[in-house]
Amino acid sequence: IDFLVYDFQEEYKRDVVDYLVAEYQAGRTPNPDIMCNQQVKFGAFMDAARADRFDYVATGHYARVRHNASQDGAHAPGQDEAPAQLLRAADEHKDQTYFLYRVGAEALARTLFPLGDIPKQQVRALAAERGLPAADKPDSQGICFIGEASIQDFLRQYVQPRPGSIVDVDTDQVVGGHEGALFYTLGQRKGLGLGGGSPYYVVGKDMDANIVFVSRTDASARLQCTETQLENCAWVAGRAPSAATYLVRTRHTGELVRAHVQPTCEDKATVTFEAEHERVAAGQSVVVYDEAVCLGGGIAC
């Protein structure tokens, strides 16, 4: 079997690395893996594979796809039916549809997920039977292109740190200093360098003033919400779903919770949780499911 190598370093740098840096500079908390799937793996790579006359792309993501049309169009979907649907993996703990919600139905119609129906432990056992070194390889964690470095060390290569104050919102007193507000995210407790008493949590940031706001007395209340606004929405079927109550996930492996999703236009939506929910940091994705089917989602603003 011929082995072909495609080089997408330029696209990866522009659409994933530069995106990550720009989002942190703006005070948001991005997820570059999501953009990598949309722009590179199921964007540039899918286009190159199609140009080389490959019929399908197969990946190791833990997800499933339901093809609604055959390749030759013999069973073409109806007018309101997308050519493919994205479904959660059989192994719920390893499900990766959170990272795939921005991949459209047209690309999914040309995609295979061979691991979608197989539990991760079984995949490891099959790999061990075949003598594959990946059988015992630890699960990858964090951002792949950063490796062992911290996100702070990585960002310092691109951004000049700008020291500022850490302010207790309850007393309006400066309780510490930081190297740059962009290095902190909502709900963060560790790495603040603030000792004594009960722990502080990051409850907000002022990027213009370069201030990080923390609280220890009512951090829990400040980190809860009942509603979040989404922008830059992407829907698998290419159109927003009807307003209704769905399951939503606000982080990978996070709990699926019920919320009312009200698209306000094709790329914006309001999500109202049925119960109080932890606030979603700006830049993070909220992914919407109709039971097992991933409908898409958007980015908290």
mmCIF file of C-alpha atoms in Angstrom:
data_model
loop_
_atom_site.group_PDB
_atom_site.id
_atom_site.type_symbol
_atom_site.label_atom_id
_atom_site.label_comp_id
_atom_site.label_asym_id
_atom_site.label_seq_id
_atom_site.Cartn_x
_atom_site.Cartn_y
_atom_site.Cartn_z
ATOM 1 C CA ILE A 1 0.000 0.000 0.000
ATOM 2 C CA ASP A 2 1.453 3.349 -0.996
ATOM 3 C CA PHE A 3 2.331 5.599 1.932
ATOM 4 C CA LEU A 4 1.739 9.298 1.296
ATOM 5 C CA VAL A 5 2.756 12.204 3.538
ATOM 6 C CA TYR A 6 0.862 15.504 3.456
ATOM 7 C CA ASP A 7 2.502 18.589 4.914
ATOM 8 C CA PHE A 8 0.120 21.004 6.634
ATOM 9 C CA GLN A 9 2.582 22.843 8.884
ATOM 10 C CA GLU A 10 1.528 26.222 7.502
ATOM 11 C CA GLU A 11 -2.160 25.564 8.017
ATOM 12 C CA TYR A 12 -1.546 24.145 11.496
ATOM 13 C CA LYS A 13 0.529 27.129 12.567
ATOM 14 C CA ARG A 14 -2.060 29.598 11.239
ATOM 15 C CA ASP A 15 -5.318 27.894 12.247
ATOM 16 C CA VAL A 16 -4.309 26.190 15.489
ATOM 17 C CA VAL A 17 -1.171 27.676 17.096
ATOM 18 C CA ASP A 18 -1.812 31.315 16.132
ATOM 19 C CA TYR A 19 -5.466 30.879 17.104
ATOM 20 C CA LEU A 20 -4.462 29.627 20.567
ATOM 21 C CA VAL A 21 -2.084 32.536 21.162
ATOM 22 C CA ALA A 22 -4.583 35.156 19.939
ATOM 23 C CA GLU A 23 -7.354 33.763 22.145
ATOM 24 C CA TYR A 24 -5.179 33.821 25.264
ATOM 25 C CA GLN A 25 -4.057 37.368 24.430
ATOM 26 C CA ALA A 26 -7.741 38.361 24.302
ATOM 27 C CA GLY A 27 -8.309 36.847 27.755
ATOM 28 C CA ARG A 28 -10.184 33.787 26.574
ATOM 29 C CA THR A 29 -9.532 30.068 27.181
ATOM 30 C CA PRO A 30 -9.472 28.293 23.801
ATOM 31 C CA ASN A 31 -9.508 24.630 22.840
ATOM 32 C CA PRO A 32 -7.081 24.243 19.918
ATOM 33 C CA ASP A 33 -7.909 20.540 19.367
ATOM 34 C CA ILE A 34 -11.371 21.557 18.181
ATOM 35 C CA MET A 35 -9.959 23.954 15.594
ATOM 36 C CA CYS A 36 -7.372 21.372 14.520
ATOM 37 C CA ASN A 37 -10.154 18.928 13.671
ATOM 38 C CA GLN A 38 -12.198 21.535 11.815
ATOM 39 C CA GLN A 39 -9.415 23.256 9.901
ATOM 40 C CA VAL A 40 -6.687 20.637 9.451
ATOM 41 C CA LYS A 41 -7.754 17.007 9.911
ATOM 42 C CA PHE A 42 -11.225 17.348 8.402
ATOM 43 C CA GLY A 43 -10.415 20.456 6.400
ATOM 44 C CA ALA A 44 -7.053 20.642 4.631
ATOM 45 C CA PHE A 45 -6.338 16.914 4.964
ATOM 46 C CA MET A 46 -9.820 15.863 3.857
ATOM 47 C CA ASP A 47 -9.564 18.168 0.815
ATOM 48 C CA ALA A 48 -6.155 16.736 -0.114
ATOM 49 C CA ALA A 49 -7.400 13.160 0.245
ATOM 50 C CA ARG A 50 -10.402 13.886 -1.940
ATOM 51 C CA ALA A 51 -8.166 15.561 -4.530
ATOM 52 C CA ASP A 52 -6.071 12.369 -4.601
ATOM 53 C CA ARG A 53 -9.304 10.418 -5.233
ATOM 54 C CA PHE A 54 -9.544 8.690 -1.864
ATOM 55 C CA ASP A 55 -13.142 7.827 -0.995
ATOM 56 C CA TYR A 56 -12.856 7.942 2.795
ATOM 57 C CA VAL A 57 -10.636 9.131 5.632
ATOM 58 C CA ALA A 58 -10.370 6.869 8.703
ATOM 59 C CA THR A 59 -9.255 8.227 12.060
ATOM 60 C CA GLY A 60 -8.736 6.866 15.574
ATOM 61 C CA HIS A 61 -11.212 9.217 17.234
ATOM 62 C CA TYR A 62 -13.629 7.659 19.709
ATOM 63 C CA ALA A 63 -16.811 8.665 17.921
ATOM 64 C CA ARG A 64 -19.358 7.146 15.558
ATOM 65 C CA VAL A 65 -20.818 8.313 12.276
ATOM 66 C CA ARG A 66 -24.144 7.418 10.701
ATOM 67 C CA HIS A 67 -23.972 7.673 6.928
ATOM 68 C CA ASN A 68 -27.310 8.671 5.433
ATOM 69 C CA ALA A 69 -26.225 8.484 1.796
ATOM 70 C CA SER A 70 -24.189 5.991 -0.175
ATOM 71 C CA GLN A 71 -21.120 7.230 -1.999
ATOM 72 C CA ASP A 72 -22.819 7.042 -5.391
ATOM 73 C CA GLY A 73 -25.948 8.764 -4.093
ATOM 74 C CA ALA A 74 -28.139 5.683 -4.543
ATOM 75 C CA HIS A 75 -29.687 6.314 -1.138
ATOM 76 C CA ALA A 76 -29.493 10.073 -1.143
ATOM 77 C CA PRO A 77 -30.902 11.765 1.969
ATOM 78 C CA GLY A 78 -34.097 13.734 1.879
ATOM 79 C CA GLN A 79 -34.077 17.482 1.488
ATOM 80 C CA ASP A 80 -34.009 18.069 5.249
ATOM 81 C CA GLU A 81 -31.635 15.213 6.071
ATOM 82 C CA ALA A 82 -27.864 15.709 6.309
ATOM 83 C CA PRO A 83 -25.616 13.209 4.490
ATOM 84 C CA ALA A 84 -24.170 12.049 7.832
ATOM 85 C CA GLN A 85 -24.662 12.386 11.584
ATOM 86 C CA LEU A 86 -22.077 12.430 14.365
ATOM 87 C CA LEU A 87 -22.828 10.102 17.304
ATOM 88 C CA ARG A 88 -21.187 9.672 20.689
ATOM 89 C CA ALA A 89 -18.812 6.712 21.045
ATOM 90 C CA ALA A 90 -19.829 3.445 22.692
ATOM 91 C CA ASP A 91 -17.127 4.070 25.317
ATOM 92 C CA GLU A 92 -18.733 7.126 26.918
ATOM 93 C CA HIS A 93 -15.680 7.925 29.054
ATOM 94 C CA LYS A 94 -13.452 8.165 25.962
ATOM 95 C CA ASP A 95 -16.001 9.850 23.700
ATOM 96 C CA GLN A 96 -14.344 12.576 21.591
ATOM 97 C CA THR A 97 -17.336 14.155 19.874
ATOM 98 C CA TYR A 98 -16.743 17.249 22.036
ATOM 99 C CA PHE A 99 -13.648 17.859 19.887
ATOM 100 C CA LEU A 100 -15.455 17.043 16.624
ATOM 101 C CA TYR A 101 -18.580 19.190 16.850
ATOM 102 C CA ARG A 102 -17.314 21.676 14.235
ATOM 103 C CA VAL A 103 -16.868 18.976 11.566
ATOM 104 C CA GLY A 104 -19.689 19.272 9.045
ATOM 105 C CA ALA A 105 -21.889 16.514 7.644
ATOM 106 C CA GLU A 106 -20.242 16.672 4.210
ATOM 107 C CA ALA A 107 -16.864 15.751 5.697
ATOM 108 C CA LEU A 108 -18.416 13.155 8.020
ATOM 109 C CA ALA A 109 -20.031 11.477 5.022
ATOM 110 C CA ARG A 110 -16.476 10.674 3.862
ATOM 111 C CA THR A 111 -15.213 9.636 7.315
ATOM 112 C CA LEU A 112 -14.848 6.298 9.114
ATOM 113 C CA PHE A 113 -14.343 5.912 12.880
ATOM 114 C CA PRO A 114 -13.266 2.257 13.323
ATOM 115 C CA LEU A 115 -12.925 2.604 17.121
ATOM 116 C CA GLY A 116 -16.333 4.148 17.733
ATOM 117 C CA ASP A 117 -18.040 0.930 18.797
ATOM 118 C CA ILE A 118 -15.099 -0.568 20.729
ATOM 119 C CA PRO A 119 -14.296 0.124 24.409
ATOM 120 C CA LYS A 120 -10.801 1.561 24.940
ATOM 121 C CA GLN A 121 -9.659 -1.420 27.028
ATOM 122 C CA GLN A 122 -10.626 -3.764 24.220
ATOM 123 C CA VAL A 123 -8.664 -1.630 21.761
ATOM 124 C CA ARG A 124 -5.606 -1.954 24.005
ATOM 125 C CA ALA A 125 -6.090 -5.737 24.214
ATOM 126 C CA LEU A 126 -6.358 -6.013 20.419
ATOM 127 C CA ALA A 127 -3.207 -3.902 20.035
ATOM 128 C CA ALA A 128 -1.337 -6.088 22.551
ATOM 129 C CA GLU A 129 -2.367 -9.256 20.685
ATOM 130 C CA ARG A 130 -0.788 -7.793 17.559
ATOM 131 C CA GLY A 131 2.386 -6.649 19.285
ATOM 132 C CA LEU A 132 1.730 -2.952 18.688
ATOM 133 C CA PRO A 133 3.800 -0.647 20.948
ATOM 134 C CA ALA A 134 0.823 1.697 21.409
ATOM 135 C CA ALA A 135 -0.944 -0.997 23.468
ATOM 136 C CA ASP A 136 0.610 0.299 26.708
ATOM 137 C CA LYS A 137 1.066 3.927 25.701
ATOM 138 C CA PRO A 138 -0.489 6.325 28.255
ATOM 139 C CA ASP A 139 -3.499 8.315 27.125
ATOM 140 C CA SER A 140 -2.470 11.677 25.731
ATOM 141 C CA GLN A 141 -3.337 14.620 27.945
ATOM 142 C CA GLY A 142 -3.231 18.347 27.377
ATOM 143 C CA ILE A 143 -2.331 20.165 24.174
ATOM 144 C CA CYS A 144 -0.440 17.899 21.780
ATOM 145 C CA PHE A 145 1.945 20.466 20.253
ATOM 146 C CA ILE A 146 3.051 21.808 23.640
ATOM 147 C CA GLY A 147 4.272 18.457 24.953
ATOM 148 C CA GLU A 148 5.725 18.479 28.469
ATOM 149 C CA ALA A 149 5.879 22.275 28.702
ATOM 150 C CA SER A 150 3.224 24.252 30.570
ATOM 151 C CA ILE A 151 0.838 26.515 28.672
ATOM 152 C CA GLN A 152 2.476 29.483 30.439
ATOM 153 C CA ASP A 153 5.949 28.501 29.210
ATOM 154 C CA PHE A 154 4.595 28.021 25.702
ATOM 155 C CA LEU A 155 2.842 31.387 25.612
ATOM 156 C CA ARG A 156 5.970 33.175 26.815
ATOM 157 C CA GLN A 157 7.575 32.294 23.478
ATOM 158 C CA TYR A 158 4.968 34.436 21.711
ATOM 159 C CA VAL A 159 3.758 36.987 24.262
ATOM 160 C CA GLN A 160 5.700 39.428 26.415
ATOM 161 C CA PRO A 161 4.455 38.939 30.009
ATOM 162 C CA ARG A 162 2.926 42.069 31.546
ATOM 163 C CA PRO A 163 2.913 42.061 35.373
ATOM 164 C CA GLY A 164 -0.230 43.198 37.149
ATOM 165 C CA SER A 165 -2.264 42.933 40.342
ATOM 166 C CA ILE A 166 -4.397 40.176 41.828
ATOM 167 C CA VAL A 167 -7.381 41.786 43.550
ATOM 168 C CA ASP A 168 -9.767 40.268 46.103
ATOM 169 C CA VAL A 169 -13.223 41.255 44.797
ATOM 170 C CA ASP A 170 -14.751 41.021 48.271
ATOM 171 C CA THR A 171 -12.363 43.519 49.904
ATOM 172 C CA ASP A 172 -11.145 45.384 46.793
ATOM 173 C CA GLN A 173 -7.632 44.885 48.160
ATOM 174 C CA VAL A 174 -4.552 43.863 46.185
ATOM 175 C CA VAL A 175 -3.559 40.443 47.570
ATOM 176 C CA GLY A 176 -0.786 39.540 45.161
ATOM 177 C CA GLY A 177 0.792 39.990 41.761
ATOM 178 C CA HIS A 178 0.907 38.091 38.488
ATOM 179 C CA GLU A 179 3.018 37.986 35.324
ATOM 180 C CA GLY A 180 0.100 38.467 32.966
ATOM 181 C CA ALA A 181 -3.684 38.164 33.188
ATOM 182 C CA LEU A 182 -3.725 36.004 30.056
ATOM 183 C CA PHE A 183 -2.093 33.158 32.004
ATOM 184 C CA TYR A 184 -5.153 32.702 34.258
ATOM 185 C CA THR A 185 -8.531 31.121 33.626
ATOM 186 C CA LEU A 186 -11.921 31.179 35.316
ATOM 187 C CA GLY A 187 -12.139 28.885 38.331
ATOM 188 C CA GLN A 188 -8.367 28.430 38.615
ATOM 189 C CA ARG A 189 -7.193 27.720 42.170
ATOM 190 C CA LYS A 190 -3.625 26.448 41.841
ATOM 191 C CA GLY A 191 -0.611 28.501 40.814
ATOM 192 C CA LEU A 192 -1.891 31.801 42.199
ATOM 193 C CA GLY A 193 0.882 32.122 44.766
ATOM 194 C CA LEU A 194 -1.542 33.298 47.444
ATOM 195 C CA GLY A 195 -1.077 31.609 50.802
ATOM 196 C CA GLY A 196 -2.886 31.613 54.114
ATOM 197 C CA GLY A 197 -6.495 30.816 54.936
ATOM 198 C CA SER A 198 -8.999 29.168 52.635
ATOM 199 C CA PRO A 199 -8.069 28.986 48.932
ATOM 200 C CA TYR A 200 -8.657 31.750 46.439
ATOM 201 C CA TYR A 201 -10.310 31.120 43.068
ATOM 202 C CA VAL A 202 -10.072 33.200 39.904
ATOM 203 C CA VAL A 203 -13.532 34.706 39.369
ATOM 204 C CA GLY A 204 -12.786 37.232 36.623
ATOM 205 C CA LYS A 205 -10.230 39.224 34.644
ATOM 206 C CA ASP A 206 -9.909 42.750 33.295
ATOM 207 C CA MET A 207 -7.614 42.401 30.302
ATOM 208 C CA ASP A 208 -7.387 46.155 29.640
ATOM 209 C CA ALA A 209 -6.337 46.906 33.222
ATOM 210 C CA ASN A 210 -4.390 43.605 33.434
ATOM 211 C CA ILE A 211 -6.081 42.662 36.725
ATOM 212 C CA VAL A 212 -6.958 39.153 37.918
ATOM 213 C CA PHE A 213 -9.908 39.052 40.315
ATOM 214 C CA VAL A 214 -10.088 36.365 42.987
ATOM 215 C CA SER A 215 -12.469 35.404 45.772
ATOM 216 C CA ARG A 216 -12.419 33.004 48.683
ATOM 217 C CA THR A 217 -15.650 33.814 50.565
ATOM 218 C CA ASP A 218 -18.231 33.360 47.798
ATOM 219 C CA ALA A 219 -16.190 31.876 44.971
ATOM 220 C CA SER A 220 -18.700 29.082 44.519
ATOM 221 C CA ALA A 221 -21.581 31.489 43.897
ATOM 222 C CA ARG A 222 -19.513 33.636 41.555
ATOM 223 C CA LEU A 223 -18.541 30.593 39.509
ATOM 224 C CA GLN A 224 -22.122 29.439 38.930
ATOM 225 C CA CYS A 225 -24.556 30.490 36.228
ATOM 226 C CA THR A 226 -27.904 29.535 34.719
ATOM 227 C CA GLU A 227 -27.269 30.881 31.221
ATOM 228 C CA THR A 228 -24.437 31.334 28.742
ATOM 229 C CA GLN A 229 -24.242 32.976 25.338
ATOM 230 C CA LEU A 230 -22.616 31.237 22.381
ATOM 231 C CA GLU A 231 -21.052 32.751 19.284
ATOM 232 C CA ASN A 232 -19.266 31.327 16.245
ATOM 233 C CA CYS A 233 -21.643 28.352 16.328
ATOM 234 C CA ALA A 234 -21.096 25.400 14.011
ATOM 235 C CA TRP A 235 -23.868 22.893 13.341
ATOM 236 C CA VAL A 236 -23.088 19.455 11.921
ATOM 237 C CA ALA A 237 -26.088 19.512 9.588
ATOM 238 C CA GLY A 238 -25.131 22.974 8.314
ATOM 239 C CA ARG A 239 -28.115 24.684 9.929
ATOM 240 C CA ALA A 240 -29.137 25.530 13.483
ATOM 241 C CA PRO A 241 -31.435 23.061 15.258
ATOM 242 C CA SER A 242 -34.889 24.031 16.455
ATOM 243 C CA ALA A 243 -35.100 25.674 19.855
ATOM 244 C CA ALA A 244 -35.627 22.894 22.383
ATOM 245 C CA THR A 245 -34.216 21.207 25.479
ATOM 246 C CA TYR A 246 -31.122 19.156 24.696
ATOM 247 C CA LEU A 247 -28.162 17.590 26.437
ATOM 248 C CA VAL A 248 -25.085 19.850 26.552
ATOM 249 C CA ARG A 249 -21.474 19.346 27.556
ATOM 250 C CA THR A 250 -19.243 22.265 28.535
ATOM 251 C CA ARG A 251 -15.916 20.429 28.619
ATOM 252 C CA HIS A 252 -14.453 17.144 27.430
ATOM 253 C CA THR A 253 -15.637 14.263 29.665
ATOM 254 C CA GLY A 254 -17.794 16.786 31.532
ATOM 255 C CA GLU A 255 -21.224 15.697 32.658
ATOM 256 C CA LEU A 256 -24.034 15.840 30.102
ATOM 257 C CA VAL A 257 -26.693 18.180 31.507
ATOM 258 C CA ARG A 258 -30.061 19.330 30.226
ATOM 259 C CA ALA A 259 -30.409 22.855 28.912
ATOM 260 C CA HIS A 260 -32.688 24.820 26.635
ATOM 261 C CA VAL A 261 -30.848 25.872 23.474
ATOM 262 C CA GLN A 262 -32.259 28.866 21.618
ATOM 263 C CA PRO A 263 -30.419 29.682 18.369
ATOM 264 C CA THR A 264 -30.713 33.431 17.808
ATOM 265 C CA CYS A 265 -29.211 33.232 14.328
ATOM 266 C CA GLU A 266 -27.081 30.705 12.442
ATOM 267 C CA ASP A 267 -23.927 31.479 14.436
ATOM 268 C CA LYS A 268 -25.279 32.539 17.842
ATOM 269 C CA ALA A 269 -27.335 30.837 20.535
ATOM 270 C CA THR A 270 -28.462 31.161 24.146
ATOM 271 C CA VAL A 271 -28.071 28.158 26.450
ATOM 272 C CA THR A 272 -30.224 28.116 29.603
ATOM 273 C CA PHE A 273 -29.353 25.339 32.039
ATOM 274 C CA GLU A 274 -32.133 23.537 33.898
ATOM 275 C CA ALA A 275 -30.066 23.727 37.099
ATOM 276 C CA GLU A 276 -27.255 26.003 38.229
ATOM 277 C CA HIS A 277 -24.078 25.163 36.342
ATOM 278 C CA GLU A 278 -20.452 26.163 36.590
ATOM 279 C CA ARG A 279 -19.726 29.262 34.526
ATOM 280 C CA VAL A 280 -18.193 28.540 31.156
ATOM 281 C CA ALA A 281 -14.960 30.447 30.525
ATOM 282 C CA ALA A 282 -15.028 32.696 27.470
ATOM 283 C CA GLY A 283 -13.443 30.825 24.567
ATOM 284 C CA GLN A 284 -14.545 27.380 25.747
ATOM 285 C CA SER A 285 -16.981 25.317 23.697
ATOM 286 C CA VAL A 286 -20.485 24.198 24.634
ATOM 287 C CA VAL A 287 -21.545 21.146 22.611
ATOM 288 C CA VAL A 288 -25.190 20.209 22.037
ATOM 289 C CA TYR A 289 -26.603 16.673 21.769
ATOM 290 C CA ASP A 290 -29.979 15.244 20.836
ATOM 291 C CA GLU A 291 -29.483 12.139 22.983
ATOM 292 C CA ALA A 292 -26.615 10.252 21.215
ATOM 293 C CA VAL A 293 -26.470 12.580 18.190
ATOM 294 C CA CYS A 294 -24.053 15.519 18.323
ATOM 295 C CA LEU A 295 -25.780 18.504 16.729
ATOM 296 C CA GLY A 296 -22.890 20.953 16.995
ATOM 297 C CA GLY A 297 -22.286 23.832 19.358
ATOM 298 C CA GLY A 298 -20.605 27.160 19.850
ATOM 299 C CA ILE A 299 -18.021 29.145 21.773
ATOM 300 C CA ALA A 300 -18.877 30.890 25.039
ATOM 301 C CA CYS A 301 -18.507 34.667 24.930
#
